[in-house]
mmCIF file of C-alpha atoms in Angstrom:
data_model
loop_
_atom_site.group_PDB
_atom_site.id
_atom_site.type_symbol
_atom_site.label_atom_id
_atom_site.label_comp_id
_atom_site.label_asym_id
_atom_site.label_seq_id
_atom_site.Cartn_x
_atom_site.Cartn_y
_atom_site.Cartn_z
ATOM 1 C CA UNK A 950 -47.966 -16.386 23.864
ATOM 2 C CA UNK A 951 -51.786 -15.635 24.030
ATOM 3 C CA UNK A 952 -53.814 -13.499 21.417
ATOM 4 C CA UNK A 953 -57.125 -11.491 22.241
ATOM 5 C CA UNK A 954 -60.003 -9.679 20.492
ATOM 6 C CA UNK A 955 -58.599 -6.394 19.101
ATOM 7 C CA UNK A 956 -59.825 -3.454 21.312
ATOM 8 C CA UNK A 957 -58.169 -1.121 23.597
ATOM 9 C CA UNK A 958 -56.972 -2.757 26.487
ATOM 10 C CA UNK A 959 -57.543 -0.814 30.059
ATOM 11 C CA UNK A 960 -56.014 -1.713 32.950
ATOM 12 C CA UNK A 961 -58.028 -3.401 35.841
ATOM 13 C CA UNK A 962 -58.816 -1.858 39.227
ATOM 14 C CA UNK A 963 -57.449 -3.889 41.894
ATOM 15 C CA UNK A 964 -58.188 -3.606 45.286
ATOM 16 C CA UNK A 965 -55.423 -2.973 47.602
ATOM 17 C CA UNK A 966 -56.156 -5.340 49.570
ATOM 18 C CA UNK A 967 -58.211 -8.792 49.596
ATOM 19 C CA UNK A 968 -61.214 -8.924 52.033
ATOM 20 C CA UNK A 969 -60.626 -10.767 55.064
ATOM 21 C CA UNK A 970 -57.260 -10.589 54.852
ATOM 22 C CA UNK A 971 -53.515 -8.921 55.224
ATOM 23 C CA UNK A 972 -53.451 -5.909 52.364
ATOM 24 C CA UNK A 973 -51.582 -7.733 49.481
ATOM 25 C CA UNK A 974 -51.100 -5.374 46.355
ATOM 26 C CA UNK A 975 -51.405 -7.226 43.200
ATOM 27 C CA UNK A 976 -48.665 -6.361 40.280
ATOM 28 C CA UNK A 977 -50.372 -5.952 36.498
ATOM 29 C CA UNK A 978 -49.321 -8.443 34.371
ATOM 30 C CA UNK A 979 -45.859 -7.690 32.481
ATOM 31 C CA UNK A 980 -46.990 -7.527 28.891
ATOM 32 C CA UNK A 981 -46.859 -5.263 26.266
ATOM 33 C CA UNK A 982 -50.360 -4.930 24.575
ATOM 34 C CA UNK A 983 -51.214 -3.215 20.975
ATOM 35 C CA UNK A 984 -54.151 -3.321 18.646
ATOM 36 C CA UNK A 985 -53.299 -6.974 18.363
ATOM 37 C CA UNK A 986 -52.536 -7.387 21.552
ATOM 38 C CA UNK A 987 -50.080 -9.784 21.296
ATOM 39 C CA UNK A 988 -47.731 -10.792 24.398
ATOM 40 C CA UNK A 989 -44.520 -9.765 23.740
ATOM 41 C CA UNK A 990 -41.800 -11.380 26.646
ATOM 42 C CA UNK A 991 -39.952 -9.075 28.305
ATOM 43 C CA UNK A 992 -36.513 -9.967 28.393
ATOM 44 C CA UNK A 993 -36.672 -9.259 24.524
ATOM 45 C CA UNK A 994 -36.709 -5.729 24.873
ATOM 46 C CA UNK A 995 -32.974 -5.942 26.122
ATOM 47 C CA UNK A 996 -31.316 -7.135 24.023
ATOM 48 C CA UNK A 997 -27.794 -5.910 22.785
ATOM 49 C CA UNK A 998 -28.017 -5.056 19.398
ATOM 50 C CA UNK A 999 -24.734 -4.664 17.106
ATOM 51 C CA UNK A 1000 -23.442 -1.413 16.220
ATOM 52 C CA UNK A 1001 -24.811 0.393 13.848
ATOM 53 C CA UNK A 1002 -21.529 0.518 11.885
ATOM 54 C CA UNK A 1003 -21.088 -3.327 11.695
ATOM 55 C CA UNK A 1004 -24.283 -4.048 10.258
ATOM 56 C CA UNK A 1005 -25.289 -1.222 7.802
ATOM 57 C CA UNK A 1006 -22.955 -0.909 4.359
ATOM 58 C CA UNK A 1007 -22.081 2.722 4.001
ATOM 59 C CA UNK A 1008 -24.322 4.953 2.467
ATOM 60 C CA UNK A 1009 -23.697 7.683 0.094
ATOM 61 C CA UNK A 1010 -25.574 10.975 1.031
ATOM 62 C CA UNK A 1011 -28.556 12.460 -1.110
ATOM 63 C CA UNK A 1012 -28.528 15.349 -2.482
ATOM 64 C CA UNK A 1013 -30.813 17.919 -1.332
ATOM 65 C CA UNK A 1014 -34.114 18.913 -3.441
ATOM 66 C CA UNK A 1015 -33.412 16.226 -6.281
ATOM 67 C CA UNK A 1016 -35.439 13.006 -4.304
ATOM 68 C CA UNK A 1017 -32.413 11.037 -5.176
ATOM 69 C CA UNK A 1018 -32.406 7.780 -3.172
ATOM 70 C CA UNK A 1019 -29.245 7.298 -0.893
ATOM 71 C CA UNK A 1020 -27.077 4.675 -2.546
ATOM 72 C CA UNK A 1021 -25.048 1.909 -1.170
ATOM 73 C CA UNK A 1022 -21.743 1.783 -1.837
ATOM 74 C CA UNK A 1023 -19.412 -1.166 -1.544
ATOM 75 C CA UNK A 1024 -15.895 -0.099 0.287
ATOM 76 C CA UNK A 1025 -13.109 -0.340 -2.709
ATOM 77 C CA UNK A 1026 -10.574 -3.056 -1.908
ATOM 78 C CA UNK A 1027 -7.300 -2.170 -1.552
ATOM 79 C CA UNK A 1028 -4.707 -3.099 -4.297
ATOM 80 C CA UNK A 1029 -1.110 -4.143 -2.939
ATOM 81 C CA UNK A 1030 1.907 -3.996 -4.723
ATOM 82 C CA UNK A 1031 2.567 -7.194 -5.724
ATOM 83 C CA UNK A 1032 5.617 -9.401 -4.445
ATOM 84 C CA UNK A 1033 8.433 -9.817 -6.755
ATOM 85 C CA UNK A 1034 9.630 -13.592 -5.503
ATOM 86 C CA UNK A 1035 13.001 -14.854 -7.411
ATOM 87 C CA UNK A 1036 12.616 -18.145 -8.745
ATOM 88 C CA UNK A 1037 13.212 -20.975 -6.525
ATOM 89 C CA UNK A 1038 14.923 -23.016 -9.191
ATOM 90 C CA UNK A 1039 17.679 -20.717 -10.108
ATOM 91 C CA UNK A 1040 19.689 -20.101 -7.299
ATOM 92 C CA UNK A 1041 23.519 -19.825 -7.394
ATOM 93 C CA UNK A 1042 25.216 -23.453 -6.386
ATOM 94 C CA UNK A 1043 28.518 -24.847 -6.842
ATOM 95 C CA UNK A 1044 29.484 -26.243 -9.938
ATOM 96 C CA UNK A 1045 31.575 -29.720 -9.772
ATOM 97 C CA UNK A 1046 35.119 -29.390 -11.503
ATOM 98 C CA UNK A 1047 38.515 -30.591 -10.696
ATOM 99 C CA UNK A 1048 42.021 -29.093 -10.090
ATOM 100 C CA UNK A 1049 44.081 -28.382 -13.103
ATOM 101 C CA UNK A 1050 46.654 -30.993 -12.851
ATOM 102 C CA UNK A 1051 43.986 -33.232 -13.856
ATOM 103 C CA UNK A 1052 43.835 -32.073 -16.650
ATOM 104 C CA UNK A 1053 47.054 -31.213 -17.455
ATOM 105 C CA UNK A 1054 47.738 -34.942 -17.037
ATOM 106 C CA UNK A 1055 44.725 -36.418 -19.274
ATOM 107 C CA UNK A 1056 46.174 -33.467 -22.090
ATOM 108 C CA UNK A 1057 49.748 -34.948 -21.318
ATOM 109 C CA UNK A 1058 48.354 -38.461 -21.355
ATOM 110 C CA UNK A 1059 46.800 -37.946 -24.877
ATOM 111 C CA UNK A 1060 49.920 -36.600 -26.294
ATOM 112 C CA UNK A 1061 51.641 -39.501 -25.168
ATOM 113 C CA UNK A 1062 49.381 -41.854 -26.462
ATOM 114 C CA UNK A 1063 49.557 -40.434 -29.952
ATOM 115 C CA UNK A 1064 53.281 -40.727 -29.751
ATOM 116 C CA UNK A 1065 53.491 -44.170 -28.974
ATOM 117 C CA UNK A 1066 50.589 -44.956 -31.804
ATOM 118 C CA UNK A 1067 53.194 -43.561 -33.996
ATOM 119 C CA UNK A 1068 55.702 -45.486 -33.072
ATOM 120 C CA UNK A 1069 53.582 -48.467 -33.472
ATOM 121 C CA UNK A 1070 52.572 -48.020 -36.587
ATOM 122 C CA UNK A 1071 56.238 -47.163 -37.728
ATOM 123 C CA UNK A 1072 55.709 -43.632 -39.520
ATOM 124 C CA UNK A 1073 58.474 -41.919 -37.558
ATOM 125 C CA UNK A 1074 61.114 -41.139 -39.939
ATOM 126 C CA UNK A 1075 64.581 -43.599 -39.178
ATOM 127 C CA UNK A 1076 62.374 -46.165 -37.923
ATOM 128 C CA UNK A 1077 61.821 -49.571 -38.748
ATOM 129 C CA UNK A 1078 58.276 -49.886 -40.681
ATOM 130 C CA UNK A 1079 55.987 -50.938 -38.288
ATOM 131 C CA UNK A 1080 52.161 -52.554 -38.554
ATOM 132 C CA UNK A 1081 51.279 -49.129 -40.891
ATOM 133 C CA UNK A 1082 47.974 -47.453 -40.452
ATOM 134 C CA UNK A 1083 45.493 -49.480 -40.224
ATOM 135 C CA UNK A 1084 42.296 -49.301 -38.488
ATOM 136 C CA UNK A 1085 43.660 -50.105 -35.246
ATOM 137 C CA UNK A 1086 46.194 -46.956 -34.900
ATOM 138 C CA UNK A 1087 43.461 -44.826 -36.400
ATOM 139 C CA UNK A 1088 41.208 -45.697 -33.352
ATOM 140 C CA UNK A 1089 44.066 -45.045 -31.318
ATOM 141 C CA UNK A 1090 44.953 -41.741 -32.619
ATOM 142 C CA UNK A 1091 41.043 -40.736 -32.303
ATOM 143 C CA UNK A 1092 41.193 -42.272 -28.392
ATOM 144 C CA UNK A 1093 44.328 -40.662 -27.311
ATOM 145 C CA UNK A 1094 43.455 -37.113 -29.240
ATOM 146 C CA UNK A 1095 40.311 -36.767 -27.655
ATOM 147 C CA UNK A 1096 41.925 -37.441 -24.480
ATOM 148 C CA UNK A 1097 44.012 -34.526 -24.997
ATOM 149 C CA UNK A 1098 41.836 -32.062 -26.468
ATOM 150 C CA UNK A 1099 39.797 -33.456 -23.330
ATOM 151 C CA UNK A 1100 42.172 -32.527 -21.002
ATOM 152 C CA UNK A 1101 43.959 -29.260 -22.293
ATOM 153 C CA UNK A 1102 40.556 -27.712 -23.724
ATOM 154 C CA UNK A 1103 39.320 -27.936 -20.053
ATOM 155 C CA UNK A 1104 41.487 -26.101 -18.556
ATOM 156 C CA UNK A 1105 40.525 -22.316 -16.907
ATOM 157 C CA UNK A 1106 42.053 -20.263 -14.565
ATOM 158 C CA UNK A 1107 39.945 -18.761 -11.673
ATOM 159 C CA UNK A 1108 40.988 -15.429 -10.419
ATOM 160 C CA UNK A 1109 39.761 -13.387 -7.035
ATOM 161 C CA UNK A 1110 36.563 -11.415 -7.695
ATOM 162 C CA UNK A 1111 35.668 -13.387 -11.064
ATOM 163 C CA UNK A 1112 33.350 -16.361 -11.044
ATOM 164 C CA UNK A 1113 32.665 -18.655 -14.145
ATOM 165 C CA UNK A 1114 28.794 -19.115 -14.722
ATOM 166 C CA UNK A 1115 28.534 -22.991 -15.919
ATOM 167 C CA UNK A 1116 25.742 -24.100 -18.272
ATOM 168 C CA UNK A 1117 24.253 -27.210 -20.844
ATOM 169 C CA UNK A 1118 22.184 -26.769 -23.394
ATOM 170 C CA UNK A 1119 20.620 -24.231 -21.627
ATOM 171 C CA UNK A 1120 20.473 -25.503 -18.357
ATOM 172 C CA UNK A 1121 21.978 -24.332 -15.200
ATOM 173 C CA UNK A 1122 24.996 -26.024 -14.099
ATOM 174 C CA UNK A 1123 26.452 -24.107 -11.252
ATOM 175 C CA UNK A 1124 28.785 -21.716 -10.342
ATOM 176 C CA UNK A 1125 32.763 -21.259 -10.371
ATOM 177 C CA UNK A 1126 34.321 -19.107 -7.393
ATOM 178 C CA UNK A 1127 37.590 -20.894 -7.048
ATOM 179 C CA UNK A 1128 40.621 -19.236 -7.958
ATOM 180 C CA UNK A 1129 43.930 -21.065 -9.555
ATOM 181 C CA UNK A 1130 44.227 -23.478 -12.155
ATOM 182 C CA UNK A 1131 41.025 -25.604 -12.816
ATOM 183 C CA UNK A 1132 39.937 -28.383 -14.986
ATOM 184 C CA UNK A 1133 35.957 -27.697 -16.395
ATOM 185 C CA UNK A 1134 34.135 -29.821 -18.498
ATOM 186 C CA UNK A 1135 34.770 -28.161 -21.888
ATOM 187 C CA UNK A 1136 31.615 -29.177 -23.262
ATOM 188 C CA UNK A 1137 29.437 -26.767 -20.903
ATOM 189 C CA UNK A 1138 29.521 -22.954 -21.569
ATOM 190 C CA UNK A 1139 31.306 -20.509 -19.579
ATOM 191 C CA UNK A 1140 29.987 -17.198 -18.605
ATOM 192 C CA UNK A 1141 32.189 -14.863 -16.622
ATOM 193 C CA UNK A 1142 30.637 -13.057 -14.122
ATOM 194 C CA UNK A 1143 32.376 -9.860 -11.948
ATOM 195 C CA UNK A 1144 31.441 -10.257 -8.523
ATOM 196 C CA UNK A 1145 34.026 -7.141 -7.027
ATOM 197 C CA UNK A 1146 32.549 -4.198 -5.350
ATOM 198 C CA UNK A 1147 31.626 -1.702 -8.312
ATOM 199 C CA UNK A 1148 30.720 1.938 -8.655
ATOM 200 C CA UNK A 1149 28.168 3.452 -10.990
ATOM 201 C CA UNK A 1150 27.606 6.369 -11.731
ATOM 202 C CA UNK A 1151 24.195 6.933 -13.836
ATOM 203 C CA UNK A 1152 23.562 10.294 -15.874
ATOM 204 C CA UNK A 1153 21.283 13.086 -15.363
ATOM 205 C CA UNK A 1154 17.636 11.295 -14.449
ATOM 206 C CA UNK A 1155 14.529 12.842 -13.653
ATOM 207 C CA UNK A 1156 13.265 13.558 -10.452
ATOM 208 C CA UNK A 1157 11.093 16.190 -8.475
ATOM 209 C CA UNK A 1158 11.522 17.991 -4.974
ATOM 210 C CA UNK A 1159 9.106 17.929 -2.348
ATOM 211 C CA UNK A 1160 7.215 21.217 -3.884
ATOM 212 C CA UNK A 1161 6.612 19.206 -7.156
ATOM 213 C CA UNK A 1162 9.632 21.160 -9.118
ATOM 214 C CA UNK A 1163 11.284 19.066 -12.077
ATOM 215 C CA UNK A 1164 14.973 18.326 -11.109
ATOM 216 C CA UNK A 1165 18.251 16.015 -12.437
ATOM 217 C CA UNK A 1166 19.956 13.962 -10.568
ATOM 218 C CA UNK A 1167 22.855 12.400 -11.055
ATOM 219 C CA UNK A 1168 23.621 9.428 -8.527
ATOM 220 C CA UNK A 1169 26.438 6.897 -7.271
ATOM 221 C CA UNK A 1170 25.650 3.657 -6.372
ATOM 222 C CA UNK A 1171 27.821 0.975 -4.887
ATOM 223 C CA UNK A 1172 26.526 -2.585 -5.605
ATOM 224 C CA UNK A 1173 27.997 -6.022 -6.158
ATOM 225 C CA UNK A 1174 26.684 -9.485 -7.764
ATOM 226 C CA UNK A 1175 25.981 -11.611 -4.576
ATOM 227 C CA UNK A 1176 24.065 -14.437 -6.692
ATOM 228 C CA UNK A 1177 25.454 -14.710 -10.123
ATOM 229 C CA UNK A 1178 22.687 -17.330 -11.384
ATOM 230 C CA UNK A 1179 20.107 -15.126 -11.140
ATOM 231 C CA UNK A 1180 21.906 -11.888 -12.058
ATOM 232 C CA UNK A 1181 23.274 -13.515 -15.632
ATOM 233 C CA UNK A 1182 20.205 -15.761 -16.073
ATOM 234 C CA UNK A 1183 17.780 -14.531 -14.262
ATOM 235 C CA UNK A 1184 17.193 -11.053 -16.266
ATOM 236 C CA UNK A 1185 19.212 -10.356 -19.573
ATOM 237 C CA UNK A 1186 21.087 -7.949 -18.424
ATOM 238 C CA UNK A 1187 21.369 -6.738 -14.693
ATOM 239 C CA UNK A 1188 23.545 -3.675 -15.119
ATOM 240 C CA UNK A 1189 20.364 -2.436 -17.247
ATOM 241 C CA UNK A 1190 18.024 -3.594 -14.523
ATOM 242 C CA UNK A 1191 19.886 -1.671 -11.922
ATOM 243 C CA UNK A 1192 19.941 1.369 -13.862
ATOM 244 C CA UNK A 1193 15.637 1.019 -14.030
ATOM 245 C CA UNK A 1194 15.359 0.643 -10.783
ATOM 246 C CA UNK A 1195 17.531 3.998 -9.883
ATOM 247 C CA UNK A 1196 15.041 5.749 -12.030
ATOM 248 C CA UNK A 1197 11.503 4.151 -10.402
ATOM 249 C CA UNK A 1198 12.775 4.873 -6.756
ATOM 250 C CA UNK A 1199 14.006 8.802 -7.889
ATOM 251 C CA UNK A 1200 10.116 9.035 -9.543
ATOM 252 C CA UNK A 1201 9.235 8.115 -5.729
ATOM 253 C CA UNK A 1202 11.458 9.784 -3.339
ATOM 254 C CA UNK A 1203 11.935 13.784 -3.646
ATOM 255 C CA UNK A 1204 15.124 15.029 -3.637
ATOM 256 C CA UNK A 1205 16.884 18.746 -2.528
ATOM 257 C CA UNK A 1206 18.983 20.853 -3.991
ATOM 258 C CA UNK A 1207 22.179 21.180 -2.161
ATOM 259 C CA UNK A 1208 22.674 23.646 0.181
ATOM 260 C CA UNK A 1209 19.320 22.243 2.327
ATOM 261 C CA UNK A 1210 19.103 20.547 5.625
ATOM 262 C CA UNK A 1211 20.818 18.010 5.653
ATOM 263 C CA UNK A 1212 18.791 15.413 7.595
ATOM 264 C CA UNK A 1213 16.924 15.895 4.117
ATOM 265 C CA UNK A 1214 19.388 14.889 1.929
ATOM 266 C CA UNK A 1215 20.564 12.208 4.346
ATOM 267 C CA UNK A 1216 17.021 11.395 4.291
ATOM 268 C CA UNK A 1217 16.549 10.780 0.399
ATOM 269 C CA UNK A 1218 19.949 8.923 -0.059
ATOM 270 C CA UNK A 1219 18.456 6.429 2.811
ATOM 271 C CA UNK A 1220 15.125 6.174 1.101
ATOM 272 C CA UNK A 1221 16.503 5.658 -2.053
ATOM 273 C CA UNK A 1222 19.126 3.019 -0.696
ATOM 274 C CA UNK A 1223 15.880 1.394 0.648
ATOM 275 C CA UNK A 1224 13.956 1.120 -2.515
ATOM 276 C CA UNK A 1225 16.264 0.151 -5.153
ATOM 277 C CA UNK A 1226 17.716 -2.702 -2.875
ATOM 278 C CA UNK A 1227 14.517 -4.160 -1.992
ATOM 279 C CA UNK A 1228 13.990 -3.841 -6.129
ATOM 280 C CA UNK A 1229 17.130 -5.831 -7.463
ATOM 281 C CA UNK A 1230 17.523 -8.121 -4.258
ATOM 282 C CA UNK A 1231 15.050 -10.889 -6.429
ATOM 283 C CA UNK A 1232 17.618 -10.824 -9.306
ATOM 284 C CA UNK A 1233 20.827 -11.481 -7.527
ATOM 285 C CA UNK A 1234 22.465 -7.866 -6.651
ATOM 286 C CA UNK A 1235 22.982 -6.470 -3.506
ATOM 287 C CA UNK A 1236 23.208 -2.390 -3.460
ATOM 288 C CA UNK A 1237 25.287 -0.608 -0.908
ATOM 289 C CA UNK A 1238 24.188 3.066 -1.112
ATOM 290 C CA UNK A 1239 22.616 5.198 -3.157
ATOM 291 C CA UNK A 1240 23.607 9.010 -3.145
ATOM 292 C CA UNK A 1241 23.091 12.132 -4.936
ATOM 293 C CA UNK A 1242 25.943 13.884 -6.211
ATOM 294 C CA UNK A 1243 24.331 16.426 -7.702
ATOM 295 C CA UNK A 1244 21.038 18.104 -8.317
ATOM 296 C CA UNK A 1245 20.145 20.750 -10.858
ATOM 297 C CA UNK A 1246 17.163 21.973 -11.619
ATOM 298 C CA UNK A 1247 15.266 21.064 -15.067
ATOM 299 C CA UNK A 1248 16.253 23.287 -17.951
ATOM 300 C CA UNK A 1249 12.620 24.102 -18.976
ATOM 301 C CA UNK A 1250 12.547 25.319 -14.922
ATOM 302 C CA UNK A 1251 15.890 26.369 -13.998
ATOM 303 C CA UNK A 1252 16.117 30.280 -15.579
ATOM 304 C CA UNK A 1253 12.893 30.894 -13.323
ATOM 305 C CA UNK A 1254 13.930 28.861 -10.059
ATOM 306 C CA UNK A 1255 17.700 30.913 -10.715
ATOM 307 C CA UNK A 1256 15.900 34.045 -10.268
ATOM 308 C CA UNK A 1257 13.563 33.343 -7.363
ATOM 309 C CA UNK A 1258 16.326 31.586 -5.433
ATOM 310 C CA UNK A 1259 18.622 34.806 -5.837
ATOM 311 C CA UNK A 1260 15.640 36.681 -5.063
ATOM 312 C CA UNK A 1261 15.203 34.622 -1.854
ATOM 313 C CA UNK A 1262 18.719 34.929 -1.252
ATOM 314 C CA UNK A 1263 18.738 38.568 -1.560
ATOM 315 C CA UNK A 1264 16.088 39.421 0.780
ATOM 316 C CA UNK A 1265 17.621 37.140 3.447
ATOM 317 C CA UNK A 1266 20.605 39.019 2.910
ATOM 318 C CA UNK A 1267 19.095 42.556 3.237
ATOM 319 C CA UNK A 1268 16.757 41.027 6.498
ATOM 320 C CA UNK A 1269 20.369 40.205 8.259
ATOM 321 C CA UNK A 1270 21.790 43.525 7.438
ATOM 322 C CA UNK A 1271 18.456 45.515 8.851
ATOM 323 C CA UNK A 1272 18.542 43.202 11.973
ATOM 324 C CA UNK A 1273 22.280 44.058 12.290
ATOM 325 C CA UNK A 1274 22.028 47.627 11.469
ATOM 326 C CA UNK A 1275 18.924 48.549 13.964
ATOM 327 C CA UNK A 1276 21.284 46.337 16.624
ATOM 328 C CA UNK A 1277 24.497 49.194 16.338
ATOM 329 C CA UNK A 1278 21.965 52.160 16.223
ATOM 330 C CA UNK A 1279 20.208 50.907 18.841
ATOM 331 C CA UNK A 1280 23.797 50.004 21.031
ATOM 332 C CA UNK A 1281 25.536 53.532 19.786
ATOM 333 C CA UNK A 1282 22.575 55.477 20.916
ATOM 334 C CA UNK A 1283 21.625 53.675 24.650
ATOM 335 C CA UNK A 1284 25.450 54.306 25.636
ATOM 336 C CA UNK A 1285 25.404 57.596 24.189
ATOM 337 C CA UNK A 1286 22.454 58.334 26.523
ATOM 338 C CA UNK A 1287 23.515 56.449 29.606
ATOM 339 C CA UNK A 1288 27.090 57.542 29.709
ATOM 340 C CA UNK A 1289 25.597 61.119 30.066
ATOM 341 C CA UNK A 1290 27.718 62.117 27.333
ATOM 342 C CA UNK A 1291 24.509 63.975 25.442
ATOM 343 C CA UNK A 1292 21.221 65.117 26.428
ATOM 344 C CA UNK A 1293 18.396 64.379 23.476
ATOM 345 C CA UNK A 1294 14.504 64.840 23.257
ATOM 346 C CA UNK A 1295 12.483 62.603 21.347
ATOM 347 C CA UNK A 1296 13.237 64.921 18.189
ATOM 348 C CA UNK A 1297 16.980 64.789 18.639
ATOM 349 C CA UNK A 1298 16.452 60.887 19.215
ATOM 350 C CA UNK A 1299 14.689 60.603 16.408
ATOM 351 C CA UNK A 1300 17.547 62.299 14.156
ATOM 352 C CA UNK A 1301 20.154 60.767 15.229
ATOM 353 C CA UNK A 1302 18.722 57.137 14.784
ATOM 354 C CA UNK A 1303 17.559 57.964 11.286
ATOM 355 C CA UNK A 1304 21.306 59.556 10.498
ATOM 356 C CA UNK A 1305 22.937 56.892 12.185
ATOM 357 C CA UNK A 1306 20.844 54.274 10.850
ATOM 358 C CA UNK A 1307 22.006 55.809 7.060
ATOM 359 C CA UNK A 1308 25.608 55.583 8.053
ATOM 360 C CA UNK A 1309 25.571 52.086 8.895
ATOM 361 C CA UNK A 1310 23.937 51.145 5.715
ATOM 362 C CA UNK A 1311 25.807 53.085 3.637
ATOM 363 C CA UNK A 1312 29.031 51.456 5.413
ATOM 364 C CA UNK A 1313 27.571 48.014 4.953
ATOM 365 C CA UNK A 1314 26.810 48.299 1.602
ATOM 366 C CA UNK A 1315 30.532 49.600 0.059
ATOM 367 C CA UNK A 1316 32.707 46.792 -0.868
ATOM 368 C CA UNK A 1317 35.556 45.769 0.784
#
């Protein structure tokens, strides 16, 4: 790049052609000149620039007449719902026990063994006297009773659609879901958990239909414990749980009163089934359905909504009587006409629609 004296640049005359020679025309030189007249290369001026939306943060318009500045603003991030993950530790496993003629035997066993340290030491009445009590049978005794408070004290008995939640000193231990007669450790704590198919049914809970009207609702919802660890020890109490989580997902989902379309009512129960099983899946419980089985409207609402929805109803009514009415006046009087049984002007028309029009209304509107 070359730099000159500042002054106005003109361009030079060139001759069309050279003297002595073929007519050669001679191009200007491709440069861009200013007061500085600086060379500026040409394949610079091309150059794809980025759209305007990728590189300029948006702006916030002025308003007009105050000189305010436009101002910058930074695009608010968007806040997600955060994830509710179970906990990886406490998940529902098997628990290690043994069948209950195990520990029938070791109770049988110990009873047997405190027999025969009887005998030994010669306390049973028309016996001989034996060694006595000394500190031999009393370790006996204390072996062979623990054997059979051991053994007896262990046993359970497991039944179809119960499970027995196992636990030591706090800690997890696993999970029971055999049925019959079982041996458990006695020293770990039992927890029975109900793992059938249940019903509940809650009471009346708030919710709102699509207008923004206040409603109850009462709902049935069929759910089940499918991981007992984290439905007994996971929260303290997943019945209550359940019951919270109906009530967030009716604050969400509007609801109609019956009577509506049904797609819409299909509609809610699905939403609703949605929600509050994506909600307690984390803590162990697995939810069926969730239905309406009946809406009301609030009481602070429900004298006003009464009256509009008769209202409603009452005009609907009256708009399918008209429709029907104006259909018979307008049959009677068209086969009247074309069955040449009478002969009317447009006044005679006009009379007979309006006094036919009064008898069917007056018909329509006796009771039965």
């Amino acid at each position: 790049m070359s730099t000159t004296t500042p002054h106005t640049h003109e361009p030079e005359e060139h001759p069309e052609s050279l003297p002595g020679g073929a007519g050669t025309a001679v191009r200007p030189p491709r440069l861009i000149h200013n007061e500085a007249t600086t060379e500026i290369p040409v394949h610079l001026l091309f150059r794809d620039e980025p759209a305007p939306e990728a590189r300029r943060p948006a702006v916030v318009n002025r308003r007009q007449g105050t000189g305010e500045q436009p101002r910058h603003v930074r695009p608010a991030p968007v806040r997600r719902r955060p994830e509710l993950r179970p906990d990886p530790d406490l998940q529902e496993r098997p628990a290690r026990v043994l069948p209950g003629a195990a520990g029938v035997l070791a109770g049988l066993g110990g009873v047997a063994g405190c027999l025969a340290t009887t005998w030994w030491a010669g306390v049973l009445p028309g016996e001989a006297p034996g060694a006595g009590l000394g500190a031999a049978q009393w370790a006996a005794y204390a072996g062979t009773g623990a054997l059979g408070l051991f053994g007896f004290g262990g046993l359970a008995r497991g039944r179809t659609g119960r499970a027995w939640v196992l636990g030591l000193f706090g800690r997890y231990r696993g999970t029971v879901r055999r049925t019959g007669l079982l041996w458990i450790n006695p020293l770990l704590r039992r927890r029975r958990a109900d793992v059938r198919l249940r019903h509940w049914r809650s009471g009346a809970v708030p919710a709102a239909d699509a207008n923004g009207v206040a409603l109850r609702v009462v709902v049935l919802v069929v759910w089940r414990v499918r991981d007992t660890a984290r439905a007994l020890l996971g929260i303290e109490e997943h019945e209550t749980y359940l019951r919270e989580c109906v009530e967030s997902a009716l604050a969400r989902v509007p609801v109609e009163l019956p009577g509506g379309a049904r797609s819409g009512a299909d509609a809610a129960g699905d939403a609703l089934t949605r929600l509050v099983a994506a909600d307690v899946a984390p803590v162990g419980v697995e939810v069926f359905s969730v239905q309406p089985v009946r809406v009301e409207y609030a009481p602070e609402v429900a004298a006003a909504m009464q009256r509009r929805r008769i209202a409603a109803l009452d005009a609907q009514q009256r708009a399918t009587m008209l429709s029907s009415v104006v259909d018979s006046v307008e049959d009677t009087v068209t086969r009247l006409t074309t069955r040449g049984l009478v002969e009317l002007d447009d006044y005679e028309r006009k009379a007979l629609v309006r006094d036919l029009t009064v008898a069917f209304c007056s018909a329509r509107r006796e009771p039965a």
